[in-house]
JSON list of C-alpha atoms in Angstrom, two decimals:
[
{"chain": "H", "resi": 1061, "resn": "ASN", "atom": "CA", "xyz": [81.84, -13.49, 3.03]},
{"chain": "H", "resi": 1062, "resn": "ALA", "atom": "CA", "xyz": [80.34, -13.50, -0.21]},
{"chain": "H", "resi": 1063, "resn": "GLY", "atom": "CA", "xyz": [77.00, -15.03, 1.19]},
{"chain": "H", "resi": 1064, "resn": "VAL", "atom": "CA", "xyz": [74.90, -17.21, -1.11]},
{"chain": "H", "resi": 1065, "resn": "THR", "atom": "CA", "xyz": [75.94, -16.80, -4.72]},
{"chain": "H", "resi": 1066, "resn": "GLN", "atom": "CA", "xyz": [73.89, -18.25, -7.92]},
{"chain": "H", "resi": 1067, "resn": "THR", "atom": "CA", "xyz": [74.66, -18.48, -11.47]},
{"chain": "H", "resi": 1068, "resn": "PRO", "atom": "CA", "xyz": [73.65, -17.60, -14.28]},
{"chain": "H", "resi": 1069, "resn": "LYS", "atom": "CA", "xyz": [71.52, -14.55, -13.44]},
{"chain": "H", "resi": 1070, "resn": "PHE", "atom": "CA", "xyz": [69.36, -15.09, -16.50]},
{"chain": "H", "resi": 1071, "resn": "ARG", "atom": "CA", "xyz": [69.07, -18.02, -19.04]},
{"chain": "H", "resi": 1072, "resn": "ILE", "atom": "CA", "xyz": [66.98, -18.69, -22.13]},
{"chain": "H", "resi": 1073, "resn": "LEU", "atom": "CA", "xyz": [66.25, -22.51, -22.67]},
{"chain": "H", "resi": 1074, "resn": "LYS", "atom": "CA", "xyz": [64.63, -24.03, -25.62]},
{"chain": "H", "resi": 1075, "resn": "ILE", "atom": "CA", "xyz": [61.97, -26.76, -24.88]},
{"chain": "H", "resi": 1076, "resn": "GLY", "atom": "CA", "xyz": [63.94, -30.18, -24.24]},
{"chain": "H", "resi": 1077, "resn": "GLN", "atom": "CA", "xyz": [67.40, -28.55, -23.28]},
{"chain": "H", "resi": 1078, "resn": "SER", "atom": "CA", "xyz": [69.03, -29.34, -20.10]},
{"chain": "H", "resi": 1079, "resn": "MET", "atom": "CA", "xyz": [70.80, -27.09, -17.80]},
{"chain": "H", "resi": 1080, "resn": "THR", "atom": "CA", "xyz": [72.43, -26.62, -14.26]},
{"chain": "H", "resi": 1081, "resn": "LEU", "atom": "CA", "xyz": [71.81, -23.74, -11.95]},
{"chain": "H", "resi": 1082, "resn": "GLN", "atom": "CA", "xyz": [74.69, -23.10, -9.77]},
{"chain": "H", "resi": 1083, "resn": "CYS", "atom": "CA", "xyz": [74.50, -22.34, -6.16]},
{"chain": "H", "resi": 1084, "resn": "ALA", "atom": "CA", "xyz": [77.25, -21.87, -3.42]},
{"chain": "H", "resi": 1085, "resn": "GLN", "atom": "CA", "xyz": [78.04, -20.58, -0.16]},
{"chain": "H", "resi": 1086, "resn": "ASP", "atom": "CA", "xyz": [80.91, -19.73, 1.95]},
{"chain": "H", "resi": 1087, "resn": "MET", "atom": "CA", "xyz": [79.44, -19.60, 5.55]},
{"chain": "H", "resi": 1088, "resn": "ASN", "atom": "CA", "xyz": [79.87, -23.33, 6.19]},
{"chain": "H", "resi": 1089, "resn": "HIS", "atom": "CA", "xyz": [76.03, -24.03, 6.34]},
{"chain": "H", "resi": 1090, "resn": "ASN", "atom": "CA", "xyz": [74.83, -27.34, 6.55]},
{"chain": "H", "resi": 1091, "resn": "TYR", "atom": "CA", "xyz": [71.17, -26.82, 5.42]},
{"chain": "H", "resi": 1092, "resn": "MET", "atom": "CA", "xyz": [70.70, -25.58, 1.72]},
{"chain": "H", "resi": 1093, "resn": "TYR", "atom": "CA", "xyz": [67.67, -25.11, -0.26]},
{"chain": "H", "resi": 1094, "resn": "TRP", "atom": "CA", "xyz": [66.10, -24.64, -3.72]},
{"chain": "H", "resi": 1095, "resn": "TYR", "atom": "CA", "xyz": [62.92, -22.81, -4.38]},
{"chain": "H", "resi": 1096, "resn": "ARG", "atom": "CA", "xyz": [61.16, -21.56, -7.37]},
{"chain": "H", "resi": 1097, "resn": "GLN", "atom": "CA", "xyz": [59.02, -18.35, -7.27]},
{"chain": "H", "resi": 1098, "resn": "ASP", "atom": "CA", "xyz": [55.93, -17.95, -9.83]},
{"chain": "H", "resi": 1099, "resn": "PRO", "atom": "CA", "xyz": [54.25, -14.46, -9.95]},
{"chain": "H", "resi": 1100, "resn": "GLY", "atom": "CA", "xyz": [51.72, -14.20, -7.11]},
{"chain": "H", "resi": 1101, "resn": "MET", "atom": "CA", "xyz": [52.44, -17.90, -6.10]},
{"chain": "H", "resi": 1102, "resn": "GLY", "atom": "CA", "xyz": [54.87, -17.54, -3.28]},
{"chain": "H", "resi": 1103, "resn": "LEU", "atom": "CA", "xyz": [58.03, -19.72, -3.18]},
{"chain": "H", "resi": 1104, "resn": "LYS", "atom": "CA", "xyz": [57.86, -23.44, -3.83]},
{"chain": "H", "resi": 1105, "resn": "LEU", "atom": "CA", "xyz": [60.46, -25.80, -2.17]},
{"chain": "H", "resi": 1106, "resn": "ILE", "atom": "CA", "xyz": [62.06, -28.11, -4.96]},
{"chain": "H", "resi": 1107, "resn": "TYR", "atom": "CA", "xyz": [64.75, -29.70, -2.97]},
{"chain": "H", "resi": 1108, "resn": "TYR", "atom": "CA", "xyz": [67.05, -29.40, 0.20]},
{"chain": "H", "resi": 1109, "resn": "SER", "atom": "CA", "xyz": [70.05, -30.93, 1.67]},
{"chain": "H", "resi": 1110, "resn": "VAL", "atom": "CA", "xyz": [70.86, -31.24, 5.41]},
{"chain": "H", "resi": 1111, "resn": "GLY", "atom": "CA", "xyz": [74.22, -31.84, 4.69]},
{"chain": "H", "resi": 1112, "resn": "ALA", "atom": "CA", "xyz": [76.96, -33.16, 2.13]},
{"chain": "H", "resi": 1113, "resn": "GLY", "atom": "CA", "xyz": [75.60, -36.30, 0.47]},
{"chain": "H", "resi": 1114, "resn": "ILE", "atom": "CA", "xyz": [71.92, -35.94, 1.77]},
{"chain": "H", "resi": 1115, "resn": "THR", "atom": "CA", "xyz": [69.32, -34.61, -0.16]},
{"chain": "H", "resi": 1116, "resn": "ASP", "atom": "CA", "xyz": [65.50, -34.73, -0.09]},
{"chain": "H", "resi": 1117, "resn": "LYS", "atom": "CA", "xyz": [62.55, -33.76, -2.02]},
{"chain": "H", "resi": 1118, "resn": "GLY", "atom": "CA", "xyz": [60.52, -30.68, -1.44]},
{"chain": "H", "resi": 1119, "resn": "GLU", "atom": "CA", "xyz": [56.95, -29.76, -2.53]},
{"chain": "H", "resi": 1120, "resn": "VAL", "atom": "CA", "xyz": [57.43, -29.36, -6.30]},
{"chain": "H", "resi": 1121, "resn": "PRO", "atom": "CA", "xyz": [60.56, -31.81, -7.30]},
{"chain": "H", "resi": 1122, "resn": "ASN", "atom": "CA", "xyz": [59.31, -33.37, -10.46]},
{"chain": "H", "resi": 1123, "resn": "GLY", "atom": "CA", "xyz": [61.64, -32.41, -13.58]},
{"chain": "H", "resi": 1124, "resn": "TYR", "atom": "CA", "xyz": [64.73, -31.45, -11.33]},
{"chain": "H", "resi": 1125, "resn": "ASN", "atom": "CA", "xyz": [67.64, -33.26, -9.65]},
{"chain": "H", "resi": 1126, "resn": "VAL", "atom": "CA", "xyz": [70.11, -32.13, -7.12]},
{"chain": "H", "resi": 1127, "resn": "SER", "atom": "CA", "xyz": [73.47, -33.14, -5.80]},
{"chain": "H", "resi": 1128, "resn": "ARG", "atom": "CA", "xyz": [75.40, -32.28, -2.62]},
{"chain": "H", "resi": 1129, "resn": "SER", "atom": "CA", "xyz": [78.91, -33.37, -2.89]},
{"chain": "H", "resi": 1130, "resn": "THR", "atom": "CA", "xyz": [80.47, -30.60, -0.74]},
{"chain": "H", "resi": 1131, "resn": "THR", "atom": "CA", "xyz": [79.12, -28.50, 2.07]},
{"chain": "H", "resi": 1132, "resn": "GLU", "atom": "CA", "xyz": [79.63, -25.23, -0.22]},
{"chain": "H", "resi": 1133, "resn": "ASP", "atom": "CA", "xyz": [77.80, -26.29, -3.37]},
{"chain": "H", "resi": 1134, "resn": "PHE", "atom": "CA", "xyz": [74.29, -27.40, -4.22]},
{"chain": "H", "resi": 1135, "resn": "PRO", "atom": "CA", "xyz": [73.48, -27.35, -7.90]},
{"chain": "H", "resi": 1136, "resn": "LEU", "atom": "CA", "xyz": [70.03, -27.73, -9.32]},
{"chain": "H", "resi": 1137, "resn": "ARG", "atom": "CA", "xyz": [69.81, -29.83, -12.69]},
{"chain": "H", "resi": 1138, "resn": "LEU", "atom": "CA", "xyz": [67.03, -29.36, -15.16]},
{"chain": "H", "resi": 1139, "resn": "GLU", "atom": "CA", "xyz": [66.47, -32.20, -17.48]},
{"chain": "H", "resi": 1140, "resn": "LEU", "atom": "CA", "xyz": [64.27, -31.88, -20.57]},
{"chain": "H", "resi": 1141, "resn": "ALA", "atom": "CA", "xyz": [62.97, -28.41, -20.11]},
{"chain": "H", "resi": 1142, "resn": "ALA", "atom": "CA", "xyz": [59.37, -27.58, -20.38]},
{"chain": "H", "resi": 1143, "resn": "PRO", "atom": "CA", "xyz": [57.70, -24.22, -20.39]},
{"chain": "H", "resi": 1144, "resn": "SER", "atom": "CA", "xyz": [56.16, -24.78, -17.15]},
{"chain": "H", "resi": 1145, "resn": "GLN", "atom": "CA", "xyz": [59.78, -24.48, -15.59]},
{"chain": "H", "resi": 1146, "resn": "THR", "atom": "CA", "xyz": [59.60, -20.98, -16.61]},
{"chain": "H", "resi": 1147, "resn": "SER", "atom": "CA", "xyz": [60.31, -19.22, -13.09]},
{"chain": "H", "resi": 1148, "resn": "VAL", "atom": "CA", "xyz": [62.87, -17.50, -10.90]},
{"chain": "H", "resi": 1149, "resn": "TYR", "atom": "CA", "xyz": [64.82, -19.69, -8.95]},
{"chain": "H", "resi": 1150, "resn": "PHE", "atom": "CA", "xyz": [66.30, -19.01, -5.61]},
{"chain": "H", "resi": 1151, "resn": "CYS", "atom": "CA", "xyz": [68.92, -20.82, -3.53]},
{"chain": "H", "resi": 1152, "resn": "ALA", "atom": "CA", "xyz": [69.12, -20.32, 0.44]},
{"chain": "H", "resi": 1153, "resn": "SER", "atom": "CA", "xyz": [70.96, -21.65, 3.20]},
{"chain": "H", "resi": 1154, "resn": "ILE", "atom": "CA", "xyz": [70.95, -21.74, 6.85]},
{"chain": "H", "resi": 1155, "resn": "GLY", "atom": "CA", "xyz": [73.17, -21.48, 9.57]},
{"chain": "H", "resi": 1156, "resn": "THR", "atom": "CA", "xyz": [73.97, -23.77, 12.24]},
{"chain": "H", "resi": 1157, "resn": "GLY", "atom": "CA", "xyz": [73.29, -21.77, 15.24]},
{"chain": "H", "resi": 1158, "resn": "GLU", "atom": "CA", "xyz": [69.74, -21.83, 17.09]},
{"chain": "H", "resi": 1159, "resn": "SER", "atom": "CA", "xyz": [67.93, -19.22, 14.94]},
{"chain": "H", "resi": 1160, "resn": "TYR", "atom": "CA", "xyz": [67.70, -20.97, 11.98]},
{"chain": "H", "resi": 1161, "resn": "GLU", "atom": "CA", "xyz": [67.95, -17.68, 10.09]},
{"chain": "H", "resi": 1162, "resn": "GLN", "atom": "CA", "xyz": [67.47, -18.14, 6.10]},
{"chain": "H", "resi": 1163, "resn": "TYR", "atom": "CA", "xyz": [70.01, -16.62, 3.78]},
{"chain": "H", "resi": 1164, "resn": "PHE", "atom": "CA", "xyz": [68.96, -16.25, -0.08]},
{"chain": "H", "resi": 1165, "resn": "GLY", "atom": "CA", "xyz": [71.03, -15.90, -3.19]},
{"chain": "H", "resi": 1166, "resn": "PRO", "atom": "CA", "xyz": [69.82, -13.17, -5.87]},
{"chain": "H", "resi": 1167, "resn": "GLY", "atom": "CA", "xyz": [68.04, -15.79, -8.13]},
{"chain": "H", "resi": 1168, "resn": "THR", "atom": "CA", "xyz": [68.20, -16.97, -11.55]},
{"chain": "H", "resi": 1169, "resn": "ARG", "atom": "CA", "xyz": [65.41, -15.96, -13.97]},
{"chain": "H", "resi": 1170, "resn": "LEU", "atom": "CA", "xyz": [64.95, -18.85, -16.36]},
{"chain": "H", "resi": 1171, "resn": "THR", "atom": "CA", "xyz": [62.74, -18.80, -19.55]},
{"chain": "H", "resi": 1172, "resn": "VAL", "atom": "CA", "xyz": [61.81, -21.73, -21.42]},
{"chain": "H", "resi": 1173, "resn": "THR", "atom": "CA", "xyz": [60.32, -21.13, -24.81]},
{"chain": "E", "resi": 1143, "resn": "LYS", "atom": "CA", "xyz": [50.47, -29.54, 5.64]},
{"chain": "E", "resi": 1144, "resn": "GLN", "atom": "CA", "xyz": [51.53, -26.03, 7.03]},
{"chain": "E", "resi": 1145, "resn": "GLU", "atom": "CA", "xyz": [49.60, -23.32, 5.15]},
{"chain": "E", "resi": 1146, "resn": "VAL", "atom": "CA", "xyz": [50.84, -19.73, 5.54]},
{"chain": "E", "resi": 1147, "resn": "THR", "atom": "CA", "xyz": [48.35, -16.91, 4.44]},
{"chain": "E", "resi": 1148, "resn": "GLN", "atom": "CA", "xyz": [49.29, -13.05, 4.11]},
{"chain": "E", "resi": 1149, "resn": "ILE", "atom": "CA", "xyz": [46.70, -10.63, 4.28]},
{"chain": "E", "resi": 1150, "resn": "PRO", "atom": "CA", "xyz": [46.27, -8.18, 2.67]},
{"chain": "E", "resi": 1151, "resn": "ALA", "atom": "CA", "xyz": [47.75, -9.03, -0.77]},
{"chain": "E", "resi": 1152, "resn": "ALA", "atom": "CA", "xyz": [48.41, -5.44, -1.51]},
{"chain": "E", "resi": 1153, "resn": "LEU", "atom": "CA", "xyz": [48.39, -2.19, 0.40]},
{"chain": "E", "resi": 1154, "resn": "SER", "atom": "CA", "xyz": [48.78, 1.32, -0.41]},
{"chain": "E", "resi": 1155, "resn": "VAL", "atom": "CA", "xyz": [49.51, 4.12, 2.11]},
{"chain": "E", "resi": 1156, "resn": "PRO", "atom": "CA", "xyz": [50.63, 7.57, 2.16]},
{"chain": "E", "resi": 1157, "resn": "GLU", "atom": "CA", "xyz": [54.24, 8.59, 3.63]},
{"chain": "E", "resi": 1158, "resn": "GLY", "atom": "CA", "xyz": [54.46, 8.77, 7.44]},
{"chain": "E", "resi": 1159, "resn": "GLU", "atom": "CA", "xyz": [51.66, 6.25, 8.02]},
{"chain": "E", "resi": 1160, "resn": "ASN", "atom": "CA", "xyz": [52.18, 3.62, 10.51]},
{"chain": "E", "resi": 1161, "resn": "LEU", "atom": "CA", "xyz": [50.86, 0.30, 9.16]},
{"chain": "E", "resi": 1162, "resn": "VAL", "atom": "CA", "xyz": [50.57, -3.79, 9.98]},
{"chain": "E", "resi": 1163, "resn": "LEU", "atom": "CA", "xyz": [51.10, -6.49, 7.85]},
{"chain": "E", "resi": 1164, "resn": "ASN", "atom": "CA", "xyz": [49.36, -9.85, 8.90]},
{"chain": "E", "resi": 1165, "resn": "CYS", "atom": "CA", "xyz": [50.77, -13.48, 8.70]},
{"chain": "E", "resi": 1166, "resn": "SER", "atom": "CA", "xyz": [48.74, -16.44, 9.65]},
{"chain": "E", "resi": 1167, "resn": "PHE", "atom": "CA", "xyz": [49.74, -20.07, 9.62]},
{"chain": "E", "resi": 1168, "resn": "THR", "atom": "CA", "xyz": [47.53, -23.21, 10.08]},
{"chain": "E", "resi": 1169, "resn": "ASP", "atom": "CA", "xyz": [50.31, -25.55, 12.37]},
{"chain": "E", "resi": 1170, "resn": "SER", "atom": "CA", "xyz": [51.47, -23.94, 15.70]},
{"chain": "E", "resi": 1171, "resn": "ALA", "atom": "CA", "xyz": [54.17, -26.54, 15.88]},
{"chain": "E", "resi": 1172, "resn": "ILE", "atom": "CA", "xyz": [57.03, -24.04, 14.38]},
{"chain": "E", "resi": 1173, "resn": "TYR", "atom": "CA", "xyz": [60.61, -23.63, 15.14]},
{"chain": "E", "resi": 1174, "resn": "ASN", "atom": "CA", "xyz": [60.55, -19.95, 14.21]},
{"chain": "E", "resi": 1175, "resn": "LEU", "atom": "CA", "xyz": [59.20, -17.16, 12.13]},
{"chain": "E", "resi": 1176, "resn": "GLN", "atom": "CA", "xyz": [60.93, -14.93, 9.87]},
{"chain": "E", "resi": 1177, "resn": "TRP", "atom": "CA", "xyz": [59.96, -11.98, 7.92]},
{"chain": "E", "resi": 1178, "resn": "PHE", "atom": "CA", "xyz": [61.48, -10.78, 4.38]},
{"chain": "E", "resi": 1179, "resn": "ARG", "atom": "CA", "xyz": [61.51, -8.21, 2.15]},
{"chain": "E", "resi": 1180, "resn": "GLN", "atom": "CA", "xyz": [61.69, -8.46, -1.74]},
{"chain": "E", "resi": 1181, "resn": "ASP", "atom": "CA", "xyz": [62.20, -5.76, -4.03]},
{"chain": "E", "resi": 1182, "resn": "PRO", "atom": "CA", "xyz": [61.24, -5.95, -7.65]},
{"chain": "E", "resi": 1183, "resn": "GLY", "atom": "CA", "xyz": [63.68, -8.63, -9.60]},
{"chain": "E", "resi": 1184, "resn": "LYS", "atom": "CA", "xyz": [65.68, -9.16, -6.54]},
{"chain": "E", "resi": 1185, "resn": "GLY", "atom": "CA", "xyz": [66.14, -11.79, -3.92]},
{"chain": "E", "resi": 1186, "resn": "LEU", "atom": "CA", "xyz": [64.94, -11.85, -0.29]},
{"chain": "E", "resi": 1187, "resn": "THR", "atom": "CA", "xyz": [66.38, -9.80, 2.37]},
{"chain": "E", "resi": 1188, "resn": "SER", "atom": "CA", "xyz": [65.79, -10.90, 6.00]},
{"chain": "E", "resi": 1189, "resn": "LEU", "atom": "CA", "xyz": [64.08, -8.47, 8.13]},
{"chain": "E", "resi": 1190, "resn": "LEU", "atom": "CA", "xyz": [63.44, -10.17, 11.54]},
{"chain": "E", "resi": 1191, "resn": "LEU", "atom": "CA", "xyz": [63.40, -13.57, 12.88]},
{"chain": "E", "resi": 1192, "resn": "ILE", "atom": "CA", "xyz": [61.41, -14.58, 15.91]},
{"chain": "E", "resi": 1193, "resn": "GLN", "atom": "CA", "xyz": [61.97, -17.98, 17.58]},
{"chain": "E", "resi": 1194, "resn": "SER", "atom": "CA", "xyz": [59.25, -19.85, 18.61]},
{"chain": "E", "resi": 1195, "resn": "SER", "atom": "CA", "xyz": [60.00, -19.09, 22.44]},
{"chain": "E", "resi": 1196, "resn": "GLN", "atom": "CA", "xyz": [59.95, -15.29, 21.79]},
{"chain": "E", "resi": 1197, "resn": "ARG", "atom": "CA", "xyz": [56.95, -12.98, 21.28]},
{"chain": "E", "resi": 1198, "resn": "GLU", "atom": "CA", "xyz": [58.73, -10.18, 19.55]},
{"chain": "E", "resi": 1199, "resn": "GLN", "atom": "CA", "xyz": [61.55, -8.62, 17.78]},
{"chain": "E", "resi": 1200, "resn": "THR", "atom": "CA", "xyz": [62.38, -5.11, 16.80]},
{"chain": "E", "resi": 1201, "resn": "SER", "atom": "CA", "xyz": [64.85, -3.60, 14.46]},
{"chain": "E", "resi": 1202, "resn": "GLY", "atom": "CA", "xyz": [64.67, 0.16, 13.94]},
{"chain": "E", "resi": 1203, "resn": "ARG", "atom": "CA", "xyz": [61.05, 0.92, 12.59]},
{"chain": "E", "resi": 1204, "resn": "LEU", "atom": "CA", "xyz": [60.16, -2.67, 12.53]},
{"chain": "E", "resi": 1205, "resn": "ASN", "atom": "CA", "xyz": [58.29, -4.58, 15.07]},
{"chain": "E", "resi": 1206, "resn": "ALA", "atom": "CA", "xyz": [57.45, -8.22, 14.51]},
{"chain": "E", "resi": 1207, "resn": "SER", "atom": "CA", "xyz": [55.15, -10.05, 17.17]},
{"chain": "E", "resi": 1208, "resn": "LEU", "atom": "CA", "xyz": [54.37, -13.93, 17.17]},
{"chain": "E", "resi": 1209, "resn": "ASP", "atom": "CA", "xyz": [51.34, -15.72, 18.70]},
{"chain": "E", "resi": 1210, "resn": "LYS", "atom": "CA", "xyz": [52.10, -19.11, 18.26]},
{"chain": "E", "resi": 1211, "resn": "SER", "atom": "CA", "xyz": [48.74, -20.54, 19.97]},
{"chain": "E", "resi": 1212, "resn": "SER", "atom": "CA", "xyz": [46.58, -18.48, 17.51]},
{"chain": "E", "resi": 1213, "resn": "GLY", "atom": "CA", "xyz": [48.77, -19.09, 14.54]},
{"chain": "E", "resi": 1214, "resn": "ARG", "atom": "CA", "xyz": [49.47, -15.37, 13.78]},
{"chain": "E", "resi": 1215, "resn": "SER", "atom": "CA", "xyz": [52.55, -12.89, 13.27]},
{"chain": "E", "resi": 1216, "resn": "THR", "atom": "CA", "xyz": [52.30, -9.11, 12.78]},
{"chain": "E", "resi": 1217, "resn": "LEU", "atom": "CA", "xyz": [54.85, -6.94, 11.27]},
{"chain": "E", "resi": 1218, "resn": "TYR", "atom": "CA", "xyz": [54.67, -3.25, 12.28]},
{"chain": "E", "resi": 1219, "resn": "ILE", "atom": "CA", "xyz": [56.08, -0.62, 10.34]},
{"chain": "E", "resi": 1220, "resn": "ALA", "atom": "CA", "xyz": [56.33, 2.68, 11.82]},
{"chain": "E", "resi": 1221, "resn": "ALA", "atom": "CA", "xyz": [56.69, 6.23, 10.14]},
{"chain": "E", "resi": 1222, "resn": "SER", "atom": "CA", "xyz": [56.54, 4.53, 6.50]},
{"chain": "E", "resi": 1223, "resn": "GLN", "atom": "CA", "xyz": [58.69, 5.87, 3.98]},
{"chain": "E", "resi": 1224, "resn": "PRO", "atom": "CA", "xyz": [58.80, 5.63, 0.23]},
{"chain": "E", "resi": 1225, "resn": "GLY", "atom": "CA", "xyz": [61.80, 3.27, 0.52]},
{"chain": "E", "resi": 1226, "resn": "ASP", "atom": "CA", "xyz": [59.79, 0.84, 2.32]},
{"chain": "E", "resi": 1227, "resn": "SER", "atom": "CA", "xyz": [57.77, 0.09, -1.03]},
{"chain": "E", "resi": 1228, "resn": "ALA", "atom": "CA", "xyz": [58.48, -3.69, -1.81]},
{"chain": "E", "resi": 1229, "resn": "THR", "atom": "CA", "xyz": [56.82, -7.08, -0.99]},
{"chain": "E", "resi": 1230, "resn": "TYR", "atom": "CA", "xyz": [57.02, -8.59, 2.40]},
{"chain": "E", "resi": 1231, "resn": "LEU", "atom": "CA", "xyz": [56.84, -12.06, 2.64]},
{"chain": "E", "resi": 1232, "resn": "CYS", "atom": "CA", "xyz": [56.73, -14.35, 6.03]},
{"chain": "E", "resi": 1233, "resn": "ALA", "atom": "CA", "xyz": [57.88, -17.75, 6.70]},
{"chain": "E", "resi": 1234, "resn": "VAL", "atom": "CA", "xyz": [57.69, -20.44, 9.11]},
{"chain": "E", "resi": 1235, "resn": "ILE", "atom": "CA", "xyz": [60.03, -23.24, 9.65]},
{"chain": "E", "resi": 1236, "resn": "ALA", "atom": "CA", "xyz": [58.56, -26.52, 10.81]},
{"chain": "E", "resi": 1237, "resn": "GLY", "atom": "CA", "xyz": [61.02, -29.55, 10.50]},
{"chain": "E", "resi": 1238, "resn": "ASN", "atom": "CA", "xyz": [63.64, -29.15, 8.01]},
{"chain": "E", "resi": 1239, "resn": "GLN", "atom": "CA", "xyz": [61.48, -27.04, 6.02]},
{"chain": "E", "resi": 1240, "resn": "PHE", "atom": "CA", "xyz": [60.22, -23.33, 5.34]},
{"chain": "E", "resi": 1241, "resn": "TYR", "atom": "CA", "xyz": [56.86, -22.38, 4.24]},
{"chain": "E", "resi": 1242, "resn": "PHE", "atom": "CA", "xyz": [56.37, -19.22, 2.73]},
{"chain": "E", "resi": 1243, "resn": "GLY", "atom": "CA", "xyz": [53.14, -16.81, 2.31]},
{"chain": "E", "resi": 1244, "resn": "THR", "atom": "CA", "xyz": [52.24, -15.31, -0.95]},
{"chain": "E", "resi": 1245, "resn": "GLY", "atom": "CA", "xyz": [53.49, -11.92, 0.28]},
{"chain": "E", "resi": 1246, "resn": "THR", "atom": "CA", "xyz": [51.82, -8.27, 0.87]},
{"chain": "E", "resi": 1247, "resn": "SER", "atom": "CA", "xyz": [52.76, -5.79, -1.82]},
{"chain": "E", "resi": 1248, "resn": "LEU", "atom": "CA", "xyz": [53.16, -2.47, -0.03]},
{"chain": "E", "resi": 1249, "resn": "THR", "atom": "CA", "xyz": [53.41, 0.76, -1.85]},
{"chain": "E", "resi": 1250, "resn": "VAL", "atom": "CA", "xyz": [54.21, 3.96, 0.44]},
{"chain": "E", "resi": 1251, "resn": "ILE", "atom": "CA", "xyz": [52.93, 7.23, -1.39]},
{"chain": "E", "resi": 1252, "resn": "PRO", "atom": "CA", "xyz": [55.08, 10.36, -1.19]}
]
């Protein structure tokens, strides 16, 4: 299994541009999450999904959108990028067993200038 | 709202020392607690997961304990090594969401 994969690894955007961060998992996990991590601030939940076709907002959803058309993929869309969206973005998934152990992707480092 | 706190924010110890990292949470209605390690510029690697019905989990030199009633967890690292240098984060799951602490940055000095 590749686990949780994210693309791209790095990206620089100009203010007002849009982009999609890709996330995929090959473990047949139902639950998937998007977090952002700012220096010294811990991880903040942006959006999450409990299955294909079902998404919900987390703590910091403004400026982002998600979709979940398949179990494997959970893309995060940034519309009209702003400097405040400069951060490291992590995608994660949770298995369907009882433990709810969370698996993380390697992250996407985004800079908005 | 669940709040997760980790103390200390940074810790520096000489190689070989045993150490304890602390994690506290405000709402005891959690499903499980997970400890992660994060190396600079990297993603999170799961170290240990404790389900709410368990008191502790062990993996090699690592031992994590959970006291739900007091809202506390500790991560014990025995015989620390320079390769243990990293940021350690704890997270609790409640409902469908994980809540993360801000981490403890550990430096083990050779």
